[in-house]
């Protein structure tokens, strides 16, 4: 089914992590394709099984959109050309997903940071140059409690109320131990209206933690091409109906695998 407004180039069902809410919302307003976006909660990658189940549930319930016009008893609607995932490998939480009807498209990236930076190559270059980067971006700041004074105060008070003063101090030492593995607070800037405020926030976090603060310019190209349907095989994997995707363990990140017939 594809009858509503044939002038529309292509229609995509987009499943995206809320960590990129602002960036993807901006791009959807810029691309020629029509994108119906569903944002899933941030942090699902911490439990890959939950992320896989959430994505598969959304894929399995994707169906043509129908509309009725009661005055003249007519029906119309549209179907999607593909399901587009604004995700990377994400702790292997996207591995194993499949669709019986729609092609699935996913960027060849490990996580959302490469998507915001514009390429997996740029991500690797920065990580190779600066050892110990913690990434800040609008989505992570708005939907997560990022390392800094505010998080430290919140965690300490939660520990104190639950376990008492002495135990809270001890647990905070454990909480702060992992932070010593990082040396840099990098803010990914896309030139969004909130950038100035969130840069200040990131800089304050860096000062509190004893990290060095830096701003890195993001690149819209990777996500823009994903939403526009410019899917070259070097940067994207297109999984046909009846196939699934799995980790390739190399620079390709993903590969397709046929599902044996039952």
PDB file of C-alpha atoms in Angstrom:
ATOM      1  CA  UNK A   1       0.000   0.000   0.000  1.00  0.00           C
ATOM      2  CA  UNK A   2       1.288   3.424  -0.958  1.00  0.00           C
ATOM      3  CA  UNK A   3      -1.451   5.749  -2.091  1.00  0.00           C
ATOM      4  CA  UNK A   4      -1.229   8.929   0.021  1.00  0.00           C
ATOM      5  CA  UNK A   5       0.610  11.774  -1.735  1.00  0.00           C
ATOM      6  CA  UNK A   6       2.672   9.973  -4.346  1.00  0.00           C
ATOM      7  CA  UNK A   7       4.975  13.017  -4.532  1.00  0.00           C
ATOM      8  CA  UNK A   8       6.617  11.783  -1.319  1.00  0.00           C
ATOM      9  CA  UNK A   9       9.919  10.189  -2.308  1.00  0.00           C
ATOM     10  CA  UNK A  10      10.198   7.486   0.348  1.00  0.00           C
ATOM     11  CA  UNK A  11       8.739   6.746   3.762  1.00  0.00           C
ATOM     12  CA  UNK A  12      10.758   5.288   6.612  1.00  0.00           C
ATOM     13  CA  UNK A  13       9.882   4.010  10.066  1.00  0.00           C
ATOM     14  CA  UNK A  14      12.773   5.305  12.161  1.00  0.00           C
ATOM     15  CA  UNK A  15      13.695   3.720  15.500  1.00  0.00           C
ATOM     16  CA  UNK A  16      16.148   5.861  17.425  1.00  0.00           C
ATOM     17  CA  UNK A  17      17.749   6.209  20.830  1.00  0.00           C
ATOM     18  CA  UNK A  18      16.554   9.202  22.833  1.00  0.00           C
ATOM     19  CA  UNK A  19      20.206  10.214  23.252  1.00  0.00           C
ATOM     20  CA  UNK A  20      19.897  11.761  19.756  1.00  0.00           C
ATOM     21  CA  UNK A  21      16.440  13.284  20.178  1.00  0.00           C
ATOM     22  CA  UNK A  22      17.379  16.858  19.275  1.00  0.00           C
ATOM     23  CA  UNK A  23      19.732  15.951  16.423  1.00  0.00           C
ATOM     24  CA  UNK A  24      17.357  13.522  14.720  1.00  0.00           C
ATOM     25  CA  UNK A  25      14.354  15.791  15.241  1.00  0.00           C
ATOM     26  CA  UNK A  26      16.278  18.574  13.506  1.00  0.00           C
ATOM     27  CA  UNK A  27      17.320  16.345  10.605  1.00  0.00           C
ATOM     28  CA  UNK A  28      13.810  14.982  10.057  1.00  0.00           C
ATOM     29  CA  UNK A  29      12.728  18.547   9.314  1.00  0.00           C
ATOM     30  CA  UNK A  30      15.488  18.869   6.699  1.00  0.00           C
ATOM     31  CA  UNK A  31      15.361  15.618   4.704  1.00  0.00           C
ATOM     32  CA  UNK A  32      13.208  14.905   1.667  1.00  0.00           C
ATOM     33  CA  UNK A  33      12.066  11.495   2.854  1.00  0.00           C
ATOM     34  CA  UNK A  34       9.057  11.201   5.187  1.00  0.00           C
ATOM     35  CA  UNK A  35      10.170   9.774   8.524  1.00  0.00           C
ATOM     36  CA  UNK A  36       7.934   8.465  11.297  1.00  0.00           C
ATOM     37  CA  UNK A  37      10.256   8.442  14.322  1.00  0.00           C
ATOM     38  CA  UNK A  38       9.922   6.430  17.518  1.00  0.00           C
ATOM     39  CA  UNK A  39      12.432   7.264  20.248  1.00  0.00           C
ATOM     40  CA  UNK A  40      13.314   4.458  22.645  1.00  0.00           C
ATOM     41  CA  UNK A  41      14.555   5.130  26.199  1.00  0.00           C
ATOM     42  CA  UNK A  42      18.190   6.013  26.686  1.00  0.00           C
ATOM     43  CA  UNK A  43      20.289   3.408  28.467  1.00  0.00           C
ATOM     44  CA  UNK A  44      18.786   0.228  27.008  1.00  0.00           C
ATOM     45  CA  UNK A  45      22.258  -0.695  25.736  1.00  0.00           C
ATOM     46  CA  UNK A  46      23.259  -1.319  29.371  1.00  0.00           C
ATOM     47  CA  UNK A  47      21.189  -4.500  29.061  1.00  0.00           C
ATOM     48  CA  UNK A  48      21.615  -5.709  25.442  1.00  0.00           C
ATOM     49  CA  UNK A  49      18.775  -8.201  25.827  1.00  0.00           C
ATOM     50  CA  UNK A  50      16.325  -5.424  26.732  1.00  0.00           C
ATOM     51  CA  UNK A  51      17.460  -3.292  23.792  1.00  0.00           C
ATOM     52  CA  UNK A  52      17.093  -6.216  21.393  1.00  0.00           C
ATOM     53  CA  UNK A  53      13.630  -7.042  22.702  1.00  0.00           C
ATOM     54  CA  UNK A  54      12.482  -3.408  22.516  1.00  0.00           C
ATOM     55  CA  UNK A  55      13.681  -2.993  18.937  1.00  0.00           C
ATOM     56  CA  UNK A  56      12.253  -6.330  17.821  1.00  0.00           C
ATOM     57  CA  UNK A  57       8.901  -5.473  19.384  1.00  0.00           C
ATOM     58  CA  UNK A  58       8.771  -2.187  17.452  1.00  0.00           C
ATOM     59  CA  UNK A  59       9.789  -3.929  14.227  1.00  0.00           C
ATOM     60  CA  UNK A  60       7.216  -6.696  14.653  1.00  0.00           C
ATOM     61  CA  UNK A  61       4.395  -4.184  15.196  1.00  0.00           C
ATOM     62  CA  UNK A  62       5.273  -2.008  12.196  1.00  0.00           C
ATOM     63  CA  UNK A  63       2.427  -2.080   9.684  1.00  0.00           C
ATOM     64  CA  UNK A  64       0.892   0.018   6.901  1.00  0.00           C
ATOM     65  CA  UNK A  65      -0.843   3.208   8.008  1.00  0.00           C
ATOM     66  CA  UNK A  66      -4.505   3.515   6.972  1.00  0.00           C
ATOM     67  CA  UNK A  67      -6.909   6.453   6.998  1.00  0.00           C
ATOM     68  CA  UNK A  68     -10.666   6.574   6.449  1.00  0.00           C
ATOM     69  CA  UNK A  69     -12.684   9.420   4.978  1.00  0.00           C
ATOM     70  CA  UNK A  70     -16.193   8.900   6.313  1.00  0.00           C
ATOM     71  CA  UNK A  71     -17.955  11.476   4.131  1.00  0.00           C
ATOM     72  CA  UNK A  72     -17.402   9.512   0.939  1.00  0.00           C
ATOM     73  CA  UNK A  73     -16.535   6.121   2.437  1.00  0.00           C
ATOM     74  CA  UNK A  74     -13.008   6.087   0.994  1.00  0.00           C
ATOM     75  CA  UNK A  75      -9.873   4.612   2.508  1.00  0.00           C
ATOM     76  CA  UNK A  76      -6.259   5.461   1.788  1.00  0.00           C
ATOM     77  CA  UNK A  77      -2.902   5.090   3.492  1.00  0.00           C
ATOM     78  CA  UNK A  78       0.735   4.277   2.992  1.00  0.00           C
ATOM     79  CA  UNK A  79       3.320   1.634   3.772  1.00  0.00           C
ATOM     80  CA  UNK A  80       6.981   2.035   4.672  1.00  0.00           C
ATOM     81  CA  UNK A  81       9.862   1.455   2.290  1.00  0.00           C
ATOM     82  CA  UNK A  82      12.209   0.427   5.099  1.00  0.00           C
ATOM     83  CA  UNK A  83      12.780   0.401   8.848  1.00  0.00           C
ATOM     84  CA  UNK A  84      15.740   2.638   9.664  1.00  0.00           C
ATOM     85  CA  UNK A  85      17.681   2.148  12.891  1.00  0.00           C
ATOM     86  CA  UNK A  86      19.499   5.172  14.328  1.00  0.00           C
ATOM     87  CA  UNK A  87      21.619   2.832  16.420  1.00  0.00           C
ATOM     88  CA  UNK A  88      25.010   1.192  16.256  1.00  0.00           C
ATOM     89  CA  UNK A  89      26.068  -2.183  17.564  1.00  0.00           C
ATOM     90  CA  UNK A  90      25.366  -0.798  21.059  1.00  0.00           C
ATOM     91  CA  UNK A  91      26.881  -3.538  23.236  1.00  0.00           C
ATOM     92  CA  UNK A  92      25.525  -6.039  20.667  1.00  0.00           C
ATOM     93  CA  UNK A  93      21.986  -5.049  21.573  1.00  0.00           C
ATOM     94  CA  UNK A  94      21.047  -4.718  17.897  1.00  0.00           C
ATOM     95  CA  UNK A  95      22.475  -8.098  16.949  1.00  0.00           C
ATOM     96  CA  UNK A  96      19.893 -10.686  15.922  1.00  0.00           C
ATOM     97  CA  UNK A  97      17.024  -8.381  14.970  1.00  0.00           C
ATOM     98  CA  UNK A  98      15.038  -9.217  11.854  1.00  0.00           C
ATOM     99  CA  UNK A  99      11.878  -8.399   9.897  1.00  0.00           C
ATOM    100  CA  UNK A 100       9.714 -10.686   7.816  1.00  0.00           C
ATOM    101  CA  UNK A 101       8.417  -7.829   5.656  1.00  0.00           C
ATOM    102  CA  UNK A 102      10.603  -4.706   5.654  1.00  0.00           C
ATOM    103  CA  UNK A 103      14.262  -4.086   4.843  1.00  0.00           C
ATOM    104  CA  UNK A 104      16.181  -2.955   7.927  1.00  0.00           C
ATOM    105  CA  UNK A 105      18.938  -0.354   7.558  1.00  0.00           C
ATOM    106  CA  UNK A 106      21.595   0.268  10.203  1.00  0.00           C
ATOM    107  CA  UNK A 107      24.789   2.369  10.205  1.00  0.00           C
ATOM    108  CA  UNK A 108      28.103   0.580  10.493  1.00  0.00           C
ATOM    109  CA  UNK A 109      29.004   2.085  13.864  1.00  0.00           C
ATOM    110  CA  UNK A 110      29.511   0.879  17.400  1.00  0.00           C
ATOM    111  CA  UNK A 111      27.376   3.490  19.149  1.00  0.00           C
ATOM    112  CA  UNK A 112      25.679   6.890  18.931  1.00  0.00           C
ATOM    113  CA  UNK A 113      28.927   8.826  19.398  1.00  0.00           C
ATOM    114  CA  UNK A 114      30.178   7.855  15.932  1.00  0.00           C
ATOM    115  CA  UNK A 115      26.810   8.892  14.482  1.00  0.00           C
ATOM    116  CA  UNK A 116      26.998  12.306  16.139  1.00  0.00           C
ATOM    117  CA  UNK A 117      30.615  12.789  15.061  1.00  0.00           C
ATOM    118  CA  UNK A 118      29.807  11.895  11.462  1.00  0.00           C
ATOM    119  CA  UNK A 119      31.822   8.711  11.019  1.00  0.00           C
ATOM    120  CA  UNK A 120      33.320   5.761  12.809  1.00  0.00           C
ATOM    121  CA  UNK A 121      36.710   6.849  11.474  1.00  0.00           C
ATOM    122  CA  UNK A 122      36.538  10.217  13.250  1.00  0.00           C
ATOM    123  CA  UNK A 123      35.538   8.473  16.455  1.00  0.00           C
ATOM    124  CA  UNK A 124      38.515   6.120  16.222  1.00  0.00           C
ATOM    125  CA  UNK A 125      40.891   8.992  15.493  1.00  0.00           C
ATOM    126  CA  UNK A 126      39.774  10.953  18.543  1.00  0.00           C
ATOM    127  CA  UNK A 127      39.839   7.943  20.851  1.00  0.00           C
ATOM    128  CA  UNK A 128      43.312   7.073  19.567  1.00  0.00           C
ATOM    129  CA  UNK A 129      44.596  10.606  20.160  1.00  0.00           C
ATOM    130  CA  UNK A 130      42.949  11.347  23.503  1.00  0.00           C
ATOM    131  CA  UNK A 131      42.998   8.450  25.915  1.00  0.00           C
ATOM    132  CA  UNK A 132      40.084   8.484  28.341  1.00  0.00           C
ATOM    133  CA  UNK A 133      37.264  10.509  26.753  1.00  0.00           C
ATOM    134  CA  UNK A 134      33.858  10.881  28.377  1.00  0.00           C
ATOM    135  CA  UNK A 135      31.344  12.206  25.855  1.00  0.00           C
ATOM    136  CA  UNK A 136      28.706  14.848  26.540  1.00  0.00           C
ATOM    137  CA  UNK A 137      25.896  15.849  24.149  1.00  0.00           C
ATOM    138  CA  UNK A 138      22.430  17.422  24.478  1.00  0.00           C
ATOM    139  CA  UNK A 139      20.619  14.095  24.618  1.00  0.00           C
ATOM    140  CA  UNK A 140      22.898  12.614  27.259  1.00  0.00           C
ATOM    141  CA  UNK A 141      22.745  15.768  29.368  1.00  0.00           C
ATOM    142  CA  UNK A 142      18.940  16.000  29.153  1.00  0.00           C
ATOM    143  CA  UNK A 143      18.086  12.333  29.658  1.00  0.00           C
ATOM    144  CA  UNK A 144      20.890  11.025  31.861  1.00  0.00           C
ATOM    145  CA  UNK A 145      22.743  12.062  35.004  1.00  0.00           C
ATOM    146  CA  UNK A 146      26.178  12.821  33.585  1.00  0.00           C
ATOM    147  CA  UNK A 147      29.351  12.785  35.717  1.00  0.00           C
ATOM    148  CA  UNK A 148      29.812  16.040  37.570  1.00  0.00           C
ATOM    149  CA  UNK A 149      28.886  17.875  40.778  1.00  0.00           C
ATOM    150  CA  UNK A 150      25.139  17.307  40.365  1.00  0.00           C
ATOM    151  CA  UNK A 151      25.491  13.562  39.892  1.00  0.00           C
ATOM    152  CA  UNK A 152      27.953  13.267  42.754  1.00  0.00           C
ATOM    153  CA  UNK A 153      25.594  15.067  45.152  1.00  0.00           C
ATOM    154  CA  UNK A 154      22.606  12.998  44.036  1.00  0.00           C
ATOM    155  CA  UNK A 155      24.403   9.650  44.361  1.00  0.00           C
ATOM    156  CA  UNK A 156      25.890  10.531  47.753  1.00  0.00           C
ATOM    157  CA  UNK A 157      22.526  11.570  49.178  1.00  0.00           C
ATOM    158  CA  UNK A 158      20.860   8.408  47.817  1.00  0.00           C
ATOM    159  CA  UNK A 159      23.576   6.258  49.438  1.00  0.00           C
ATOM    160  CA  UNK A 160      23.356   8.203  52.708  1.00  0.00           C
ATOM    161  CA  UNK A 161      19.617   7.754  53.012  1.00  0.00           C
ATOM    162  CA  UNK A 162      19.794   4.076  52.183  1.00  0.00           C
ATOM    163  CA  UNK A 163      22.986   2.938  53.920  1.00  0.00           C
ATOM    164  CA  UNK A 164      23.998   5.640  56.383  1.00  0.00           C
ATOM    165  CA  UNK A 165      26.785   8.238  56.465  1.00  0.00           C
ATOM    166  CA  UNK A 166      29.853   6.002  56.843  1.00  0.00           C
ATOM    167  CA  UNK A 167      28.769   3.512  54.197  1.00  0.00           C
ATOM    168  CA  UNK A 168      27.877   6.367  51.851  1.00  0.00           C
ATOM    169  CA  UNK A 169      31.425   7.731  52.038  1.00  0.00           C
ATOM    170  CA  UNK A 170      32.846   4.289  51.267  1.00  0.00           C
ATOM    171  CA  UNK A 171      30.467   3.718  48.369  1.00  0.00           C
ATOM    172  CA  UNK A 172      31.334   7.132  46.942  1.00  0.00           C
ATOM    173  CA  UNK A 173      34.974   6.078  46.833  1.00  0.00           C
ATOM    174  CA  UNK A 174      33.918   3.131  44.676  1.00  0.00           C
ATOM    175  CA  UNK A 175      31.685   5.401  42.589  1.00  0.00           C
ATOM    176  CA  UNK A 176      34.577   7.764  41.947  1.00  0.00           C
ATOM    177  CA  UNK A 177      37.045   4.987  41.115  1.00  0.00           C
ATOM    178  CA  UNK A 178      35.797   4.486  37.545  1.00  0.00           C
ATOM    179  CA  UNK A 179      35.937   8.236  36.942  1.00  0.00           C
ATOM    180  CA  UNK A 180      39.714   8.146  37.318  1.00  0.00           C
ATOM    181  CA  UNK A 181      39.865   6.140  34.090  1.00  0.00           C
ATOM    182  CA  UNK A 182      38.844   9.295  32.195  1.00  0.00           C
ATOM    183  CA  UNK A 183      40.876  12.422  31.498  1.00  0.00           C
ATOM    184  CA  UNK A 184      38.738  14.421  29.072  1.00  0.00           C
ATOM    185  CA  UNK A 185      35.188  15.766  28.903  1.00  0.00           C
ATOM    186  CA  UNK A 186      34.299  16.208  25.221  1.00  0.00           C
ATOM    187  CA  UNK A 187      31.146  18.089  24.249  1.00  0.00           C
ATOM    188  CA  UNK A 188      29.818  17.257  20.756  1.00  0.00           C
ATOM    189  CA  UNK A 189      28.500  20.472  19.235  1.00  0.00           C
ATOM    190  CA  UNK A 190      26.009  20.571  16.356  1.00  0.00           C
ATOM    191  CA  UNK A 191      25.358  24.288  16.565  1.00  0.00           C
ATOM    192  CA  UNK A 192      22.022  23.755  18.319  1.00  0.00           C
ATOM    193  CA  UNK A 193      20.390  26.528  20.387  1.00  0.00           C
ATOM    194  CA  UNK A 194      21.219  24.703  23.643  1.00  0.00           C
ATOM    195  CA  UNK A 195      24.907  24.272  22.841  1.00  0.00           C
ATOM    196  CA  UNK A 196      26.193  27.338  24.722  1.00  0.00           C
ATOM    197  CA  UNK A 197      24.405  26.345  27.934  1.00  0.00           C
ATOM    198  CA  UNK A 198      25.443  22.707  27.680  1.00  0.00           C
ATOM    199  CA  UNK A 199      29.045  23.610  26.877  1.00  0.00           C
ATOM    200  CA  UNK A 200      29.137  25.577  30.125  1.00  0.00           C
ATOM    201  CA  UNK A 201      27.665  22.599  31.956  1.00  0.00           C
ATOM    202  CA  UNK A 202      30.262  20.229  30.476  1.00  0.00           C
ATOM    203  CA  UNK A 203      33.069  22.613  31.375  1.00  0.00           C
ATOM    204  CA  UNK A 204      31.810  22.803  34.968  1.00  0.00           C
ATOM    205  CA  UNK A 205      31.670  18.996  35.133  1.00  0.00           C
ATOM    206  CA  UNK A 206      35.220  18.755  33.819  1.00  0.00           C
ATOM    207  CA  UNK A 207      36.493  21.242  36.406  1.00  0.00           C
ATOM    208  CA  UNK A 208      34.773  19.355  39.238  1.00  0.00           C
ATOM    209  CA  UNK A 209      36.194  16.003  38.083  1.00  0.00           C
ATOM    210  CA  UNK A 210      39.666  17.271  37.247  1.00  0.00           C
ATOM    211  CA  UNK A 211      39.243  16.425  33.551  1.00  0.00           C
ATOM    212  CA  UNK A 212      40.314  18.509  30.588  1.00  0.00           C
ATOM    213  CA  UNK A 213      37.421  20.113  28.720  1.00  0.00           C
ATOM    214  CA  UNK A 214      37.207  20.153  24.933  1.00  0.00           C
ATOM    215  CA  UNK A 215      34.567  20.876  22.285  1.00  0.00           C
ATOM    216  CA  UNK A 216      34.469  18.765  19.144  1.00  0.00           C
ATOM    217  CA  UNK A 217      32.358  19.697  16.147  1.00  0.00           C
ATOM    218  CA  UNK A 218      29.792  17.084  15.217  1.00  0.00           C
ATOM    219  CA  UNK A 219      28.922  16.222  11.629  1.00  0.00           C
ATOM    220  CA  UNK A 220      25.358  15.813  10.374  1.00  0.00           C
ATOM    221  CA  UNK A 221      26.349  13.818   7.291  1.00  0.00           C
ATOM    222  CA  UNK A 222      26.172  10.278   8.677  1.00  0.00           C
ATOM    223  CA  UNK A 223      22.693  10.618  10.163  1.00  0.00           C
ATOM    224  CA  UNK A 224      21.482  12.785   7.279  1.00  0.00           C
ATOM    225  CA  UNK A 225      22.408  10.115   4.743  1.00  0.00           C
ATOM    226  CA  UNK A 226      20.757   7.464   6.921  1.00  0.00           C
ATOM    227  CA  UNK A 227      17.464   9.377   6.929  1.00  0.00           C
ATOM    228  CA  UNK A 228      17.716  10.360   3.249  1.00  0.00           C
ATOM    229  CA  UNK A 229      18.245   6.782   2.065  1.00  0.00           C
ATOM    230  CA  UNK A 230      21.793   7.270   0.748  1.00  0.00           C
ATOM    231  CA  UNK A 231      22.959   3.868   1.922  1.00  0.00           C
ATOM    232  CA  UNK A 232      26.382   3.059   0.499  1.00  0.00           C
ATOM    233  CA  UNK A 233      27.659  -0.342   1.570  1.00  0.00           C
ATOM    234  CA  UNK A 234      30.769   1.097   3.224  1.00  0.00           C
ATOM    235  CA  UNK A 235      28.791   2.984   5.887  1.00  0.00           C
ATOM    236  CA  UNK A 236      25.447   1.151   6.037  1.00  0.00           C
ATOM    237  CA  UNK A 237      24.099  -2.373   6.096  1.00  0.00           C
ATOM    238  CA  UNK A 238      20.755  -3.161   4.461  1.00  0.00           C
ATOM    239  CA  UNK A 239      19.218  -6.352   5.833  1.00  0.00           C
ATOM    240  CA  UNK A 240      16.603  -7.902   3.563  1.00  0.00           C
ATOM    241  CA  UNK A 241      13.361  -9.399   4.939  1.00  0.00           C
ATOM    242  CA  UNK A 242      14.084 -12.841   6.311  1.00  0.00           C
ATOM    243  CA  UNK A 243      17.701 -11.986   7.116  1.00  0.00           C
ATOM    244  CA  UNK A 244      19.213 -10.941  10.421  1.00  0.00           C
ATOM    245  CA  UNK A 245      22.277  -8.923  11.350  1.00  0.00           C
ATOM    246  CA  UNK A 246      25.187  -9.991  13.489  1.00  0.00           C
ATOM    247  CA  UNK A 247      28.461  -8.494  14.640  1.00  0.00           C
ATOM    248  CA  UNK A 248      31.256  -9.020  12.126  1.00  0.00           C
ATOM    249  CA  UNK A 249      34.123  -8.425  14.568  1.00  0.00           C
ATOM    250  CA  UNK A 250      35.977  -6.180  12.120  1.00  0.00           C
ATOM    251  CA  UNK A 251      35.823  -2.659  10.676  1.00  0.00           C
ATOM    252  CA  UNK A 252      32.525  -3.491   8.922  1.00  0.00           C
ATOM    253  CA  UNK A 253      30.865  -3.827  12.371  1.00  0.00           C
ATOM    254  CA  UNK A 254      27.883  -5.767  10.946  1.00  0.00           C
ATOM    255  CA  UNK A 255      27.179  -8.515   8.437  1.00  0.00           C
ATOM    256  CA  UNK A 256      23.964 -10.126   7.216  1.00  0.00           C
ATOM    257  CA  UNK A 257      22.973 -13.699   7.899  1.00  0.00           C
ATOM    258  CA  UNK A 258      20.120 -15.687   6.376  1.00  0.00           C
ATOM    259  CA  UNK A 259      17.659 -17.249   8.787  1.00  0.00           C
ATOM    260  CA  UNK A 260      17.197 -20.962   8.084  1.00  0.00           C
ATOM    261  CA  UNK A 261      13.652 -21.892   7.063  1.00  0.00           C
ATOM    262  CA  UNK A 262      11.760 -23.834   9.712  1.00  0.00           C
TER     263      UNK A 262
END
